[in-house]
XYZ file of C-alpha atoms in Angstrom:
563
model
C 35.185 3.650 -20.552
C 35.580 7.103 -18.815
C 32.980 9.801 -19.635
C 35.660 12.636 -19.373
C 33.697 14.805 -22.299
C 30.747 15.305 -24.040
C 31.981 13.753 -26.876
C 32.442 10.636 -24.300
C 28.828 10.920 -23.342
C 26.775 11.460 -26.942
C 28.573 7.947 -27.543
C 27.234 6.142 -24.053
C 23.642 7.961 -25.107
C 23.960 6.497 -28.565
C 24.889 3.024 -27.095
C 21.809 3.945 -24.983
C 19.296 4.842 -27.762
C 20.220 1.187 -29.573
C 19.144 -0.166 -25.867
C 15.465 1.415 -25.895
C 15.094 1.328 -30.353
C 16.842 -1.922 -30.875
C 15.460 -2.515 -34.032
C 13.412 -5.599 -33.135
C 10.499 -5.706 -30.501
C 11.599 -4.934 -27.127
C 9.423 -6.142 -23.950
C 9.906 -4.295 -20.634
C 8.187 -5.467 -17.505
C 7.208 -3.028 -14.715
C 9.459 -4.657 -11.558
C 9.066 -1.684 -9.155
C 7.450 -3.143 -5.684
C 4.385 -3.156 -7.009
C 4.682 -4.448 -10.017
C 6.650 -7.006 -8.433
C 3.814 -7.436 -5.322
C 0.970 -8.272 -7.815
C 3.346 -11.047 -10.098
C 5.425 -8.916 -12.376
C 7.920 -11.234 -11.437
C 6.313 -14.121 -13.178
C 4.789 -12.244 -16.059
C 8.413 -11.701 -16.769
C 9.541 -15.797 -16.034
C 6.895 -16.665 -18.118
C 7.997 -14.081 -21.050
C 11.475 -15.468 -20.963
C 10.547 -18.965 -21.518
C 8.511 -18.618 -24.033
C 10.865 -16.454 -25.845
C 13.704 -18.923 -25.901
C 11.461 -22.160 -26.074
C 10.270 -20.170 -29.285
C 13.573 -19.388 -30.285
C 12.103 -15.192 -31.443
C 14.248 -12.160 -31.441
C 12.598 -10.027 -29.255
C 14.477 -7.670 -26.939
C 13.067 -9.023 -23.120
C 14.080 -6.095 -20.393
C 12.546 -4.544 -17.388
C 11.447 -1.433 -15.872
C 10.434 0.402 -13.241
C 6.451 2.132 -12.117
C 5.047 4.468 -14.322
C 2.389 5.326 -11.537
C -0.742 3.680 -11.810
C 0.150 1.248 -9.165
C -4.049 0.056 -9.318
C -3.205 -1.186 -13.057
C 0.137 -3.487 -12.390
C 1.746 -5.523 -13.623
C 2.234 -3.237 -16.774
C 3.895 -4.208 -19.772
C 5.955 -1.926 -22.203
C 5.892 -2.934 -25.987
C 7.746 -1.187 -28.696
C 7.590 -2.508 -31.674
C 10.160 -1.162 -34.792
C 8.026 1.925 -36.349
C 5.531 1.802 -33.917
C 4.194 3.434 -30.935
C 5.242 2.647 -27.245
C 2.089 0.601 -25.844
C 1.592 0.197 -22.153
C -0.142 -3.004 -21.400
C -2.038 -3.231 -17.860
C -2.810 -5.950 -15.781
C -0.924 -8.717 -17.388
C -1.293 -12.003 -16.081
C 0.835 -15.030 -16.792
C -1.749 -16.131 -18.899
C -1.660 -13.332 -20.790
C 1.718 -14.392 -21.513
C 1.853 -16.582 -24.900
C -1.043 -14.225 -26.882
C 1.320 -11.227 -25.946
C 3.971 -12.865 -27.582
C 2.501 -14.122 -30.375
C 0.881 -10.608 -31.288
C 4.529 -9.057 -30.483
C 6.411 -11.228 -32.908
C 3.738 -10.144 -35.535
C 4.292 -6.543 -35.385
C 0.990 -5.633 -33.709
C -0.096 -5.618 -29.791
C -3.211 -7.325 -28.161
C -5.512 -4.161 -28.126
C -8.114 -5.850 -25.319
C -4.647 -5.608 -22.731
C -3.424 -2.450 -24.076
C -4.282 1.062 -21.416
C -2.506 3.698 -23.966
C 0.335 4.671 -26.075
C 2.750 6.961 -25.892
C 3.024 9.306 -28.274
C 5.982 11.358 -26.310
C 7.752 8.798 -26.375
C 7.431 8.275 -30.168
C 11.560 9.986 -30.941
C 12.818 7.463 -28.219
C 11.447 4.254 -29.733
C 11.622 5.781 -33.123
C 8.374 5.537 -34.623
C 7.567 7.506 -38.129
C 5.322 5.415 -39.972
C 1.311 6.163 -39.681
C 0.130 4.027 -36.341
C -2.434 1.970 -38.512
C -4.976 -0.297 -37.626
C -4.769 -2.009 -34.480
C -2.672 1.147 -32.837
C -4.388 4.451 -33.270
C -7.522 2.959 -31.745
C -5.222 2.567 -28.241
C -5.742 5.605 -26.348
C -3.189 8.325 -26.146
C -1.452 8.420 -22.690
C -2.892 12.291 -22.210
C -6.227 10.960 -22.333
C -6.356 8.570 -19.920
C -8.067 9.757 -16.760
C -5.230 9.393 -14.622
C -2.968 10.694 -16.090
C -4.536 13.360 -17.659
C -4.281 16.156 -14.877
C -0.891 15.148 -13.893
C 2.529 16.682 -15.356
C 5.233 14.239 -14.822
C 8.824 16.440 -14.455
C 10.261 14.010 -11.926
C 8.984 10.772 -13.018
C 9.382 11.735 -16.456
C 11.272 8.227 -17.499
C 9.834 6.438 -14.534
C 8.325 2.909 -15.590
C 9.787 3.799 -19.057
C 13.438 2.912 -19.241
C 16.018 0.153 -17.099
C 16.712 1.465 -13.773
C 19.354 -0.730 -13.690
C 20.727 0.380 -16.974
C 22.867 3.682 -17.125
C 23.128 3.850 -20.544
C 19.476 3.837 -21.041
C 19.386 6.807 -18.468
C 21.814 8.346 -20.096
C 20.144 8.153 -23.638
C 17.268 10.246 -22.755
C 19.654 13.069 -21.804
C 20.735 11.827 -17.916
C 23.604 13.626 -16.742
C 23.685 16.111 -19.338
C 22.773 18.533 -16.843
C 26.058 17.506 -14.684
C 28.147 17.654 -17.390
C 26.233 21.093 -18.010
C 27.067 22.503 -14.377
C 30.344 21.437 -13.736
C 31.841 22.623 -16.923
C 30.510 25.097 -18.098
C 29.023 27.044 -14.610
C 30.561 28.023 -11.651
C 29.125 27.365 -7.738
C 27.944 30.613 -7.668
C 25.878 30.412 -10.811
C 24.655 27.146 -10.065
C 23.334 28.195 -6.999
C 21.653 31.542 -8.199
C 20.016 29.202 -11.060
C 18.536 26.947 -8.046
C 17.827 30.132 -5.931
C 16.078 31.713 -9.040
C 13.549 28.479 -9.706
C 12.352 28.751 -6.500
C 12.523 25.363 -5.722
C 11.535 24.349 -1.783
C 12.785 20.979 -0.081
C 9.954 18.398 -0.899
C 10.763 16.490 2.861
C 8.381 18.921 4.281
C 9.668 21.683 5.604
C 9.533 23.462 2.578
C 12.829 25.506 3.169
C 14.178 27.211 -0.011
C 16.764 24.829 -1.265
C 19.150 27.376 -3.087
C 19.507 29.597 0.461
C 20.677 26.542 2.186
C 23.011 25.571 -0.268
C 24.619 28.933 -0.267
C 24.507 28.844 3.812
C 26.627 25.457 3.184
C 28.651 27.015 0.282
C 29.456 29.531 2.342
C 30.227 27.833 6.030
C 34.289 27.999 6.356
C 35.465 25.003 6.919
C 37.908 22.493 4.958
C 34.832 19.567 4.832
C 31.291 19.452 3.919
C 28.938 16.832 3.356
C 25.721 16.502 1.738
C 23.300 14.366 2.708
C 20.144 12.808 1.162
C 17.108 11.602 3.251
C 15.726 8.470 2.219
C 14.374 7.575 5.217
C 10.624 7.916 3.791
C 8.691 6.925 6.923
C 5.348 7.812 6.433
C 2.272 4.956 6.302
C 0.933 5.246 3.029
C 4.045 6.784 1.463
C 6.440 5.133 -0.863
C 7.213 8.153 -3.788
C 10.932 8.217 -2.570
C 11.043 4.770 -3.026
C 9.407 4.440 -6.240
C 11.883 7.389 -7.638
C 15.383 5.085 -6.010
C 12.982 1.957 -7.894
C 12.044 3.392 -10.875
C 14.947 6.066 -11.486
C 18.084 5.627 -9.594
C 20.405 8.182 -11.527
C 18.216 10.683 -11.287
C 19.286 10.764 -7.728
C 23.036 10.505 -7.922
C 23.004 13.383 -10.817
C 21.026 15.644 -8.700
C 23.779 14.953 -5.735
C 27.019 15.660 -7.835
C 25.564 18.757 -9.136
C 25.060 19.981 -5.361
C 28.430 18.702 -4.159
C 30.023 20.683 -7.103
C 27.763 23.963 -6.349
C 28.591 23.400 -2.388
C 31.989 21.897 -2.346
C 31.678 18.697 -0.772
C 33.448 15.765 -1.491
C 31.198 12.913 -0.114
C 27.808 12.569 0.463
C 25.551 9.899 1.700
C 22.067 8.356 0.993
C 20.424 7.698 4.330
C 17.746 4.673 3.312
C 15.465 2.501 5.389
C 16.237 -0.816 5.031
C 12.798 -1.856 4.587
C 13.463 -0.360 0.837
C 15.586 -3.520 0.003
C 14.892 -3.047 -3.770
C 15.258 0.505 -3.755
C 19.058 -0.067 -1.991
C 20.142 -2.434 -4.384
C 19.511 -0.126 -7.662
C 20.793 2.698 -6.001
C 23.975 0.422 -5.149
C 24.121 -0.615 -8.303
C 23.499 2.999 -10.373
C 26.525 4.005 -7.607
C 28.867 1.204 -9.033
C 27.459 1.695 -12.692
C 28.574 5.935 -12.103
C 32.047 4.944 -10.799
C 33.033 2.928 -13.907
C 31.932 5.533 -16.192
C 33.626 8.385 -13.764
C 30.926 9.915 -13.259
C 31.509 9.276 -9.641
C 35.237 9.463 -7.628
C 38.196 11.622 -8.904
C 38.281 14.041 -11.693
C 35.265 14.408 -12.757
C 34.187 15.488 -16.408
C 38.068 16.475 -15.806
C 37.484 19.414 -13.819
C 39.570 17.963 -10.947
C 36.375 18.193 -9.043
C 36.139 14.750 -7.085
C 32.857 13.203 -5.235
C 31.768 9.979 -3.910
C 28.474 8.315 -2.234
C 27.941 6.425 0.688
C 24.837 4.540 1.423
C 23.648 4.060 5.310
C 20.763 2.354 6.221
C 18.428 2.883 9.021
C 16.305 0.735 11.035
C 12.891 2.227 10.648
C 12.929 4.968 13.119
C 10.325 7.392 12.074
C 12.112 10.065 13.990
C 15.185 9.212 11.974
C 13.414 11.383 9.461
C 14.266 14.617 11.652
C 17.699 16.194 10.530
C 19.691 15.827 13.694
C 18.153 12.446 14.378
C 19.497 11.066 11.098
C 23.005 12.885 11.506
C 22.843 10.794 14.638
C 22.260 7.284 12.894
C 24.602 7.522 10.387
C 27.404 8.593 13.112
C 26.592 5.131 14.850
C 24.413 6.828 17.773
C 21.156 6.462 18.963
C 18.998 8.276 16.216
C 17.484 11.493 18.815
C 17.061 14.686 18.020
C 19.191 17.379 19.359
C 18.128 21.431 20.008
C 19.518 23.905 17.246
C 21.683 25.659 16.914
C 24.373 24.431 15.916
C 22.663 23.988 12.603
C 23.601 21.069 9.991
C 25.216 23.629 8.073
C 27.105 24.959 10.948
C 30.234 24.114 12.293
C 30.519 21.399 14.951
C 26.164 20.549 14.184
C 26.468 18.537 10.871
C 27.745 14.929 10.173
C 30.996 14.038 12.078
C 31.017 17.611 13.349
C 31.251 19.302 9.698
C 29.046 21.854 8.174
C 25.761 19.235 6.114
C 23.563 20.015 3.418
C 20.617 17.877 4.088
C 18.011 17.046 1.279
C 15.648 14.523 0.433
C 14.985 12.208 -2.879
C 13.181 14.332 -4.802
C 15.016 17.774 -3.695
C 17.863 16.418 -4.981
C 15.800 14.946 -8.184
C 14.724 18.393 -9.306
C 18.576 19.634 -9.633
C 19.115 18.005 -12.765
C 16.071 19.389 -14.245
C 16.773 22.654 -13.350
C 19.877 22.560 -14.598
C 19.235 21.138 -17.791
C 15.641 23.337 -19.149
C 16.869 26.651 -16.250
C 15.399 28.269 -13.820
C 12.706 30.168 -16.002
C 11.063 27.118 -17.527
C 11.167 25.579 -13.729
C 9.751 28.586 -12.404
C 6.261 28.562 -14.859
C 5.607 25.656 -13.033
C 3.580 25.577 -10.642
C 2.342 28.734 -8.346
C 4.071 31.831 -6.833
C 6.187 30.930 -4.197
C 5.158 26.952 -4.904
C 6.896 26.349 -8.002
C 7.602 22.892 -9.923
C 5.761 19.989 -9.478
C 4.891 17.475 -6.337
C 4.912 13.626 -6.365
C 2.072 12.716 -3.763
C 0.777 9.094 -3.335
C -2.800 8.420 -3.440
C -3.719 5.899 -1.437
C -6.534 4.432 1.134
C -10.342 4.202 0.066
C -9.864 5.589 -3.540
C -10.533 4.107 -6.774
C -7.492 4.672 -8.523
C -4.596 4.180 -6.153
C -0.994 5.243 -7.706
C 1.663 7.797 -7.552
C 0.729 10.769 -8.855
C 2.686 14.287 -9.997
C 1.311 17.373 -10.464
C 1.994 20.990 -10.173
C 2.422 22.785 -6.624
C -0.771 24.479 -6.587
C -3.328 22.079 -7.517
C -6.382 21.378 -5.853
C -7.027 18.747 -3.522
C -10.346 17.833 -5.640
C -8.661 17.393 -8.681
C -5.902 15.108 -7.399
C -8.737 12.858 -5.587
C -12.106 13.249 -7.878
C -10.324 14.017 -11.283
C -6.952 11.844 -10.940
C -8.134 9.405 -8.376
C -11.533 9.109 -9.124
C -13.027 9.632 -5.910
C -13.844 6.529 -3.747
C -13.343 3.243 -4.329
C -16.621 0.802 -4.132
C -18.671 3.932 -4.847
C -18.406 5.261 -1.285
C -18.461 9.101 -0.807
C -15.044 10.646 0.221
C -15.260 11.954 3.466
C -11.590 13.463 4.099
C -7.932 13.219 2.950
C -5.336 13.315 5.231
C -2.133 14.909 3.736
C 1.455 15.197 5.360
C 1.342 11.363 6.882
C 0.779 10.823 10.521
C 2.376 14.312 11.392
C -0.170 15.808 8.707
C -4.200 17.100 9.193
C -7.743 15.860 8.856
C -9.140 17.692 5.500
C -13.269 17.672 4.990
C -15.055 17.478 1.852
C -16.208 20.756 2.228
C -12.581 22.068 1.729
C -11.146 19.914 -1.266
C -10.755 22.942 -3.322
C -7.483 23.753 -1.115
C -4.996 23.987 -3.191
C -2.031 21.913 -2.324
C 0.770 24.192 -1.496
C 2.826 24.653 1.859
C 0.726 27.719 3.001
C -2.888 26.433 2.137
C -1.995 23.058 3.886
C -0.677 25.256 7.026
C -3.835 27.285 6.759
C -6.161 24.233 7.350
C -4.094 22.336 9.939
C -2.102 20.378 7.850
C 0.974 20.078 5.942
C 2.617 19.037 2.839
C 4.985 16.267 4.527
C 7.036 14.422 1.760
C 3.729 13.732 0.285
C 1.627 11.046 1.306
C -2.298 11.863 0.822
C -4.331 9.509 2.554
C -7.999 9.141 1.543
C -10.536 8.195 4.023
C -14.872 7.618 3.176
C -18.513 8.026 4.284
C -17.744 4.881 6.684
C -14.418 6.022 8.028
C -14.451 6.912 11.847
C -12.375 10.220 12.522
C -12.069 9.779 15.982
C -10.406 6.340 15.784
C -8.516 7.567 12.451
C -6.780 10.138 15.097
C -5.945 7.318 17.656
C -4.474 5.598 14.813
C -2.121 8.274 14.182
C -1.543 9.112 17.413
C -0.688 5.459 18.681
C 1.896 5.401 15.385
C 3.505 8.909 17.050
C 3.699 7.523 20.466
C 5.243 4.549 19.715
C 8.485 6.172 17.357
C 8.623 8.816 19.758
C 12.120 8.975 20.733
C 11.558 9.769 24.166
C 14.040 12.393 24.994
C 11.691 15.589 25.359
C 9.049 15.159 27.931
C 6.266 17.287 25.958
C 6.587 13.860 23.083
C 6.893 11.461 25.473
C 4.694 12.196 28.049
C 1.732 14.423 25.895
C 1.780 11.821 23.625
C 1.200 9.149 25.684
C -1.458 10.630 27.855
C -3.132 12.262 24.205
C -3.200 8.442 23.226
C -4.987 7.525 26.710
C -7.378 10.285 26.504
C -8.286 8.860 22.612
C -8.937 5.504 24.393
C -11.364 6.396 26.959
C -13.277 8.435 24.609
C -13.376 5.409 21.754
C -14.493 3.549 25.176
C -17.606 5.681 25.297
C -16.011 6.144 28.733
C -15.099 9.859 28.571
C -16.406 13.168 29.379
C -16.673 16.976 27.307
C -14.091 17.514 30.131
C -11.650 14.879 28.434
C -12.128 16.672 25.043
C -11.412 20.040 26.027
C -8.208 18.372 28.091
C -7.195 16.580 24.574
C -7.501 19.699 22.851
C -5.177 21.798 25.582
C -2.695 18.744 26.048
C -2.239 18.697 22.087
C -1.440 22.710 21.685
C 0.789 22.333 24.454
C 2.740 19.271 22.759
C 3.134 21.405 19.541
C 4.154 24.339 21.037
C 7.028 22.686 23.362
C 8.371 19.840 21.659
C 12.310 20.061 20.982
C 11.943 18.503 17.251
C 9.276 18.290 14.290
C 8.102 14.836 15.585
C 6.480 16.210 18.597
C 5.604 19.414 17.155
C 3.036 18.474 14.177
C 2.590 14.867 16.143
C -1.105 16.405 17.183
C -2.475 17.512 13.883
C -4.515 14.698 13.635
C -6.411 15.605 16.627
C -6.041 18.978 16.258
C -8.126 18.697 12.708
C -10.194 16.089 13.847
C -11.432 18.452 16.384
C -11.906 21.365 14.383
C -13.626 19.456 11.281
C -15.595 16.528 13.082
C -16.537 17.905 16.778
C -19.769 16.142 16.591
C -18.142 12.730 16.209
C -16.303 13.349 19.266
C -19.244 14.663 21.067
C -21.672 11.779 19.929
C -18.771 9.185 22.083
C -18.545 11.191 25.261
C -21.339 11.122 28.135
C -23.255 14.908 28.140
């Protein structure tokens, strides 16, 4: 069918609802890449088998990652009356009690990590948990998850991400169906201008201005544009948000193209993210039968499509021009500005762009759908809403975590993560991936903002936190970094290619115990120079590694040079 009304779509979200409360036991696995890396893939074989060899009527589904990548493979149950239950670390031979508990009504407490009450309308429970459930620990209580506030991965690791009627039954693209019929551009706009809401590549440029720069560019095509192109080591929210919840995505993108008056847009997508292409591919296909994608939308006569280009791994590809570049068919390079994306003759095929990235555009439909005065409590002044960061490196509980723009360093690393793994001391994070800064113990009560993180030598990035212990080395952490900056340099600006190169060189004698106080003072000159005469973002926060290192942990560079 055709969701031309929103008569059409309260029937696809009751067709949804029968998907998640089916009225029998329903088993979803958690096949994100994680899920998938540690044997979700089997868990869910060996669930099928024994399902049919056993001849039971239980529902057997999948879904994406709620998060705690350190507990996979998880396991959804929902049983008819009863709590959702989140099983962790399910092995194939967990496989036949799971089943056998399942088809009883009740849930092997020794596997089970919490329950969901929120969740509790969705499934439909209204009978008392009893005995065997209300011992389970409530998903706010767990440690993990206790500090975070989940806005974008709300249904993450909860419902099908290859399912649009699933996405649809916990109110997806209600909010486009809200926007383009009953608001006009300009309001649409003004609601995202009024949330505050600031692009979550990096950058942190307010998203409403530039969509009223584009809105307002005069020219008889636009394009918008999402980044997907989620370089960073360490970093893999973007991809766990196309994994987990594709249509989040695509909402968030008509909404824009209505508010900006574009008729195509494309998702620009490493191809390393093969999973992550093929549910967006498929949520695409799934959107054009129900016409939620192509011509007359809702039956406004507004019409939109997506595109999907992949890139090769360039991490400069990440830089707006660069990536204009790759999906044209050139060499991915940056070039000087202006022209602007949004201008004339500087965006995609010449037109004026709106460029945003995966969880920009997964914020619209929030917005839209609660307004810009709920969004807007969220968070801090002039920070508002909520951040997806990923934890990872030498902490104890690695996983994707969200939690409100303002929030301190320590609490995402002590409280959320635990602190470090093995018992080791935490040393330092770094924040902003390799472009990002060296953080010390000493100031973990930074708050996590784009100003704070300028303030210390780093920045937000698209939010990779790195964490790094008592044994880490910081000089060798910046040669790391710099070595992964040399190499995707593009090589068109001399300041990148050649400062990088000769940074990296410098790094390399002193490592060598071969270099002098002279070399260190030389590094430190060589690396303001790169950042202040760079042409593109690459080359200008390429140095913050060294930059912090410096500042935070002289003495380790002095102890490796000769007096």
């Amino acid at each position: 069918m055709k969701i031309g009304s929103a008569a059409d779509l309260e029937a696809v979200r009751q067709a949804g609802m029968q998907k998640l409360r089916p009225g029998k036991p329903r088993i979803a696995v958690g096949l994100a890449t994680c899920g998938i890396a540690v044997g979700g893939n089997r868990v869910y074989e060996r669930l099928r088998e024994i399902i049919e060899r056993d001849g039971l009527d239980i529902v057997l589904t999948k879904t994406g990652c709620i998060g705690y990548c350190k507990e996979e493979p998880l396991v959804n149950i929902s049983i008819p009356n009863k709590p959702l239950v989140i099983l962790h670390k399910v092995t194939e031979a967990d496989v036949e009690e799971i089943v056998k508990q399942v088809s009883r009504g009740k849930v092997p407490a020794d596997k089970a990590l919490c329950r969901v009450p929120s969740w509790d309308h969705v499934t439909g429970c209204t009978l008392e948990y009893g005995k065997g459930f209300s011992k389970i620990p409530l998903y706010e209580k767990v440690p993990f998850f206790k500090a975070q506030k989940k806005v974008i991965l709300r249904d993450a690791g909860l419902i099908n991400p290859e399912d649009i009627d699933e996405y649809i039954a916990v109110g997806g693209y209600a909010a486009a169906l809200k926007a383009l019929t009953g608001m006009d551009p300009e309001t649409i706009i003004k609601e995202v201008e009024n949330s505050g809401l600031r692009g979550r590549g990096g950058a942190g440029f307010p998203t409403g201005q530039k969509w009223r720069i584009t809105r307002d560019a005069k020219a008889d095509k636009k394009y918008i544009l999402c980044n997907a192109d989620e370089g960073d080591p360490g970093a893999y929210m973007n991809r766990n948000e196309m994994e987990s919840d594709p249509h989040m995505l695509i909402e968030g993108m008509i909404i824009g193209a209505f508010a900006m008056g574009a008729a195509k847009g494309f998702i620009f997508i490493r191809a390393e993210y093969p999973l992550a292409i093929k549910r967006l591919k498929l949520a695409i296909g799934q959107a054009r039968e129900y016409g939620l994608l192509g011509s007359n939308i809702f039956g406004t006569g507004f019409s939109f499509d997506i595109g999907i280009a992949t890139g090769a791994g360039a991490f400069v590809c990440g830089e707006s021009t660069a990536l204009v570049a790759s999906i044209e068919g050139r060499t991915g390079r940056p070039h000087p500005r202006p022209p602007r994306l949004t201008d004339i003759g500087g965006g995609l095929f010449g037109y004026p762009t709106d460029l945003n990235n995966v969880e920009t555009w997964c914020n619209v439909p929030v917005i839209m759908a609660n307004g810009s005065d709920w969004y807007s409590r969220i968070g801090a002044e002039g920070n508002t809403g909520t951040k997806v960061f990923s934890l990872v490196g030498k902490v104890d509980r690695v996983g994707l975590v969200e939690v409100p723009l303002g929030t301190t360093l320590h609490t995402i690393v002590s409280d959320i993560g635990n602190g470090g793994a093995n018992n080791k001391k935490v040393k330092a994070v770094q924040t902003g991936g390799p472009s990002g800064g060296c953080i010390p113990l000493r100031l973990f009560e930074t708050t996590v903002d784009y100003e704070s993180l300028n303030r210390v030598g780093s920045i937000m990035g698209s939010g990779g936190i790195v964490v790094m212990d008592e044994d880490t080395d910081m000089v060798d952490i910046a040669r790391y970094f710099i070595n992964f900056a040399t190499g995707e340099s593009c090589g068109k600006c001399v300041p990148c290619r050649e400062g990088l190169k000769h940074a990296l060189l410098l790094l390399n004698r002193i490592m060598a115990k071969k270099g002098t106080k002279k070399d260190i003072e030389t590094l430190a000159l060589l690396s303001d120079t790169i950042v202040a005469t760079s042409l593109c973002g690459l080359g200008q926060t390429a140095p913050n590694p060294v930059l912090t290192t410096l500042a935070y942990f002289r003495e380790e560079y002095d102890a490796l040079v000769k007096p």
